[in-house]
Amino acid sequence: MPYFGALEAGGTKMVCAVVSGQGEVMEQTVLPTRCPEATVPELLAFFRGKPLAAMGIGCFGPVGLDRRTPQYGSILATPKTAWRGFPIAACFREALGVPVGFDTDVNAAALGEWAWGGAQGLDTAAYLTVGTGVGLGIVVGGRPYHGMLHPEGGHLPIARRADDPLARGICPFHPNCLEGLASGPSIEARWGRPARELAGQGAVWELEAFYLAQALCAYIMVLSPERIILGGGVMRQAQLFPLIRAEVRRQLGGYISGGGLAELEQYIVPASLGDSQGVLGAAQLAADAYRENGGRV
């Protein structure tokens, strides 16, 4: 049975794991994300010497996913300036001598839910993470969707509600995008306290549900996913789910019915793998790279 290296490369932490072909995490460690010169040697030290058939990386972005371009496998114009242009996939391929699967961190999480979690058996699924940032991953036919670059659903423009105490979203690029109005930092900027301290404040979550539902309605109209999975730190507020479902139904206005929308409790659901969907998705990227390479190390 092959073993796969899995790296969930986030903006604040790096989760490294060895995962079996059956999706069992055999070993795992977490390292802080610093500059490449400090971080990458620590990452490689974890993976070196282990019997890996392939390596999978789900990485913060934006990243280059077009294999026809020199930017493939590299981190692009990220706000973490020290990582801009860093060829992370090539670095691991050369250092470890194994095939490397590569995608965004949120596409990896979506793939993890498709392979091992709440999207098993489906052809299309969307995974939205709502935390420090907001990101969208899409799986179609068991493959992460890329298109021109890759989905940036966290920067979807949405309508700001007139009674929002926050006069402008906190995103430096867009005045009113989903991340700028619904991320964890935007909640804290609006209410003066972090989301975890606001659980009993109904107005906080009604407004949050209003913004998240706008985005979900757009994804439903454009992508028509068979299921939408919501993860990330903000979505640990379980009271959000019924509010979001009710708001989605209201905003859709009866235009679309049937399918998953007939039973929203099974259509808009929490992440099913705890905090492991990113690592398991990275392992699935590794498994796909292994198969693409003819099952050879």
XYZ file of C-alpha atoms in Angstrom:
297
model
C 0.000 0.000 0.000
C 1.517 3.349 -1.004
C 2.067 6.199 1.427
C 1.691 9.800 0.380
C 3.195 13.017 1.651
C 0.627 15.760 2.225
C 1.292 19.439 2.818
C -1.449 21.919 3.638
C 0.500 25.127 3.110
C -1.349 27.979 4.781
C -0.513 31.594 5.303
C 0.028 31.154 9.051
C 0.851 27.451 9.446
C 2.070 24.448 7.482
C 0.441 21.094 8.207
C 2.662 18.180 7.152
C 1.404 14.595 7.142
C 2.040 11.100 5.894
C -1.225 9.536 4.736
C -1.952 5.949 3.729
C -3.685 5.075 0.487
C -6.806 4.433 2.570
C -6.892 7.969 3.942
C -5.401 7.277 7.359
C -3.104 9.971 8.733
C -0.063 8.046 9.954
C 2.048 10.986 11.134
C 1.491 14.724 11.297
C 3.167 17.897 12.475
C 2.392 21.613 12.310
C 5.003 24.286 11.606
C 4.661 28.083 11.474
C 4.752 29.759 8.071
C 7.768 32.039 7.947
C 9.860 33.020 4.918
C 10.739 30.257 2.405
C 14.394 30.189 3.506
C 13.375 29.340 7.074
C 10.259 27.263 6.418
C 11.087 25.016 3.464
C 14.098 23.235 5.055
C 11.904 22.371 8.050
C 9.197 21.002 5.757
C 11.622 18.905 3.753
C 13.212 17.570 6.938
C 9.842 16.149 7.967
C 9.279 14.350 4.651
C 12.815 13.176 3.861
C 13.560 9.527 4.546
C 9.910 8.484 4.569
C 8.709 5.857 2.044
C 6.575 8.218 -0.025
C 5.123 7.237 -3.391
C 4.188 10.856 -4.191
C 3.713 14.265 -2.612
C 0.625 16.488 -2.629
C 0.575 20.204 -1.854
C -2.496 22.355 -1.231
C -1.113 25.876 -1.095
C -2.195 29.407 -0.215
C -2.369 31.517 -3.303
C -2.889 32.660 -5.827
C -0.833 29.931 -7.480
C 0.058 28.866 -11.004
C -1.932 25.798 -12.072
C -1.533 25.902 -15.858
C 1.022 23.219 -16.707
C 1.732 24.924 -20.031
C 3.294 27.943 -18.340
C 6.566 28.489 -16.468
C 4.524 29.647 -13.451
C 3.052 26.179 -12.882
C 3.663 25.026 -9.316
C 4.667 28.486 -8.114
C 3.087 30.940 -5.706
C 2.082 34.094 -7.554
C 1.182 37.601 -6.301
C 0.427 36.615 -2.729
C 0.217 39.241 0.024
C 2.980 37.214 1.725
C 5.614 38.957 -0.354
C 8.525 36.696 0.640
C 6.761 33.796 -1.104
C 6.009 35.560 -4.390
C 7.355 33.563 -7.294
C 8.518 30.678 -5.100
C 8.449 27.387 -7.113
C 7.157 25.240 -4.290
C 6.086 22.198 -6.356
C 9.419 21.972 -8.188
C 11.283 22.413 -4.918
C 9.595 19.360 -3.381
C 9.837 17.304 -6.568
C 13.582 17.872 -6.824
C 14.287 17.412 -3.117
C 12.194 14.259 -2.616
C 12.428 12.668 -6.066
C 8.709 11.809 -6.253
C 5.753 13.031 -8.348
C 4.055 16.102 -6.891
C 0.367 17.007 -7.130
C -0.336 20.695 -6.652
C -3.400 22.899 -6.176
C -4.826 25.652 -4.000
C -5.374 24.948 -0.320
C -9.138 25.320 -0.634
C -9.344 23.140 -3.765
C -7.424 20.522 -1.795
C -9.963 20.799 1.023
C -12.803 20.379 -1.472
C -11.037 17.318 -2.880
C -10.607 15.897 0.624
C -14.343 16.203 1.250
C -15.029 14.583 -2.138
C -12.669 11.668 -1.529
C -13.301 11.002 2.171
C -16.024 13.279 3.506
C -19.356 14.931 2.876
C -19.100 15.052 -0.927
C -18.407 11.355 -1.487
C -20.329 9.926 -4.430
C -21.111 13.323 -5.956
C -19.978 14.643 -9.317
C -19.885 18.322 -8.333
C -19.359 19.956 -4.965
C -18.332 23.349 -3.604
C -16.341 23.905 -0.425
C -16.286 27.379 1.124
C -13.927 28.149 3.991
C -14.750 31.177 6.131
C -12.051 32.172 8.567
C -9.156 34.617 8.465
C -9.862 34.701 4.735
C -12.631 33.311 2.563
C -11.881 30.784 -0.162
C -13.864 28.614 -2.571
C -12.876 25.181 -3.834
C -14.804 23.337 -6.521
C -14.653 19.683 -7.533
C -16.113 18.539 -10.858
C -15.950 14.878 -11.811
C -13.481 14.160 -9.043
C -11.073 16.833 -10.223
C -10.478 20.301 -8.787
C -11.805 22.991 -11.098
C -9.299 25.561 -12.358
C -10.516 27.456 -15.413
C -8.352 30.431 -16.355
C -6.532 30.459 -12.986
C -8.558 28.956 -10.135
C -11.720 30.005 -8.296
C -11.481 33.153 -6.186
C -14.970 32.941 -4.740
C -13.931 34.785 -1.602
C -13.642 37.960 -3.650
C -17.095 37.703 -5.184
C -18.696 41.186 -5.119
C -21.747 41.264 -2.861
C -24.220 43.960 -1.854
C -23.476 45.600 1.477
C -26.528 45.831 3.713
C -27.473 49.429 4.492
C -27.516 48.912 8.262
C -24.068 47.299 8.389
C -21.981 49.118 11.037
C -18.936 48.501 8.834
C -18.903 51.303 6.280
C -16.610 49.411 3.908
C -15.328 45.867 3.678
C -11.797 45.315 4.962
C -10.418 43.810 1.727
C -7.712 46.152 0.391
C -8.655 45.306 -3.205
C -12.477 45.514 -3.172
C -14.809 47.704 -1.125
C -17.581 45.106 -0.902
C -16.472 41.527 -1.536
C -17.363 38.432 0.469
C -14.000 38.222 2.247
C -14.066 41.911 3.094
C -17.525 41.702 4.643
C -17.820 38.153 6.036
C -14.357 36.939 7.081
C -13.336 36.574 10.705
C -11.322 39.819 10.706
C -14.255 41.704 9.173
C -16.529 40.468 11.969
C -14.038 41.711 14.548
C -13.626 45.046 12.749
C -17.403 45.509 12.688
C -18.271 44.476 16.241
C -15.015 45.114 18.125
C -14.664 41.510 19.299
C -13.616 38.247 17.623
C -16.308 35.900 16.343
C -15.719 33.343 19.085
C -16.838 35.915 21.698
C -20.062 36.822 19.881
C -21.915 33.506 19.837
C -25.022 34.841 21.593
C -25.339 38.039 19.552
C -28.190 37.432 17.093
C -27.570 40.551 15.007
C -23.990 39.436 14.318
C -25.023 36.138 12.770
C -28.098 37.402 10.939
C -25.850 39.844 9.073
C -23.203 37.184 8.492
C -25.837 34.817 7.106
C -27.105 37.572 4.795
C -23.667 37.974 3.229
C -22.810 34.279 3.027
C -26.200 33.478 1.507
C -25.619 36.039 -1.238
C -22.468 34.232 -2.242
C -24.029 30.784 -2.007
C -26.902 31.882 -4.225
C -24.404 33.084 -6.815
C -22.531 29.773 -6.668
C -25.817 27.884 -7.013
C -26.866 29.936 -10.041
C -23.522 29.680 -11.826
C -22.073 26.321 -10.716
C -25.159 24.341 -9.683
C -23.160 22.172 -7.260
C -24.754 19.038 -5.855
C -23.691 20.022 -2.344
C -22.152 23.034 -0.614
C -19.843 22.380 2.337
C -18.916 25.186 4.724
C -15.767 25.067 6.843
C -13.284 27.358 8.548
C -13.178 28.995 11.950
C -16.242 31.215 11.535
C -18.363 28.212 10.576
C -17.743 26.662 13.987
C -20.659 28.886 15.028
C -23.285 26.163 14.521
C -26.142 28.651 14.849
C -25.120 30.076 11.472
C -26.278 27.094 9.434
C -30.058 27.415 9.886
C -29.775 31.172 9.347
C -27.829 30.670 6.107
C -30.242 28.028 4.810
C -33.262 30.242 5.492
C -31.571 33.230 3.876
C -30.571 31.218 0.799
C -34.167 30.102 0.364
C -35.389 33.688 0.730
C -32.836 35.141 -1.673
C -33.450 32.481 -4.323
C -37.071 33.581 -4.328
C -38.424 30.232 -5.493
C -36.663 30.506 -8.860
C -34.789 27.213 -8.419
C -36.401 24.247 -6.713
C -35.902 20.518 -6.487
C -32.616 18.689 -6.211
C -30.660 19.532 -3.082
C -32.654 22.713 -2.561
C -35.665 20.651 -1.510
C -33.749 19.601 1.619
C -31.330 22.375 2.500
C -30.239 20.603 5.689
C -28.544 18.006 3.467
C -27.467 20.508 0.787
C -25.695 23.223 2.811
C -23.693 21.285 5.383
C -20.728 21.669 7.753
C -17.316 20.265 6.909
C -17.278 16.586 7.839
C -13.573 15.944 8.404
C -12.821 18.327 11.250
C -9.616 20.112 10.348
C -8.265 17.237 8.221
C -9.910 17.943 4.860
C -6.934 19.980 3.608
C -4.360 17.324 4.492
C -6.519 14.504 3.119
C -7.106 16.494 -0.046
C -3.365 17.049 -0.438
C -2.912 13.288 -0.063
C -5.489 12.785 -2.822
C -3.507 15.188 -5.033
C -0.480 12.992 -4.359
C -2.427 9.827 -5.213
C -3.590 11.391 -8.485
C -0.009 12.405 -9.335
C 1.156 8.870 -8.541
C -1.411 7.383 -10.923
C -0.618 9.943 -13.626
C 2.990 8.853 -13.341
C 2.004 5.262 -14.042
C 2.122 4.162 -10.414
C 5.864 4.659 -10.281
C 7.836 6.465 -7.622
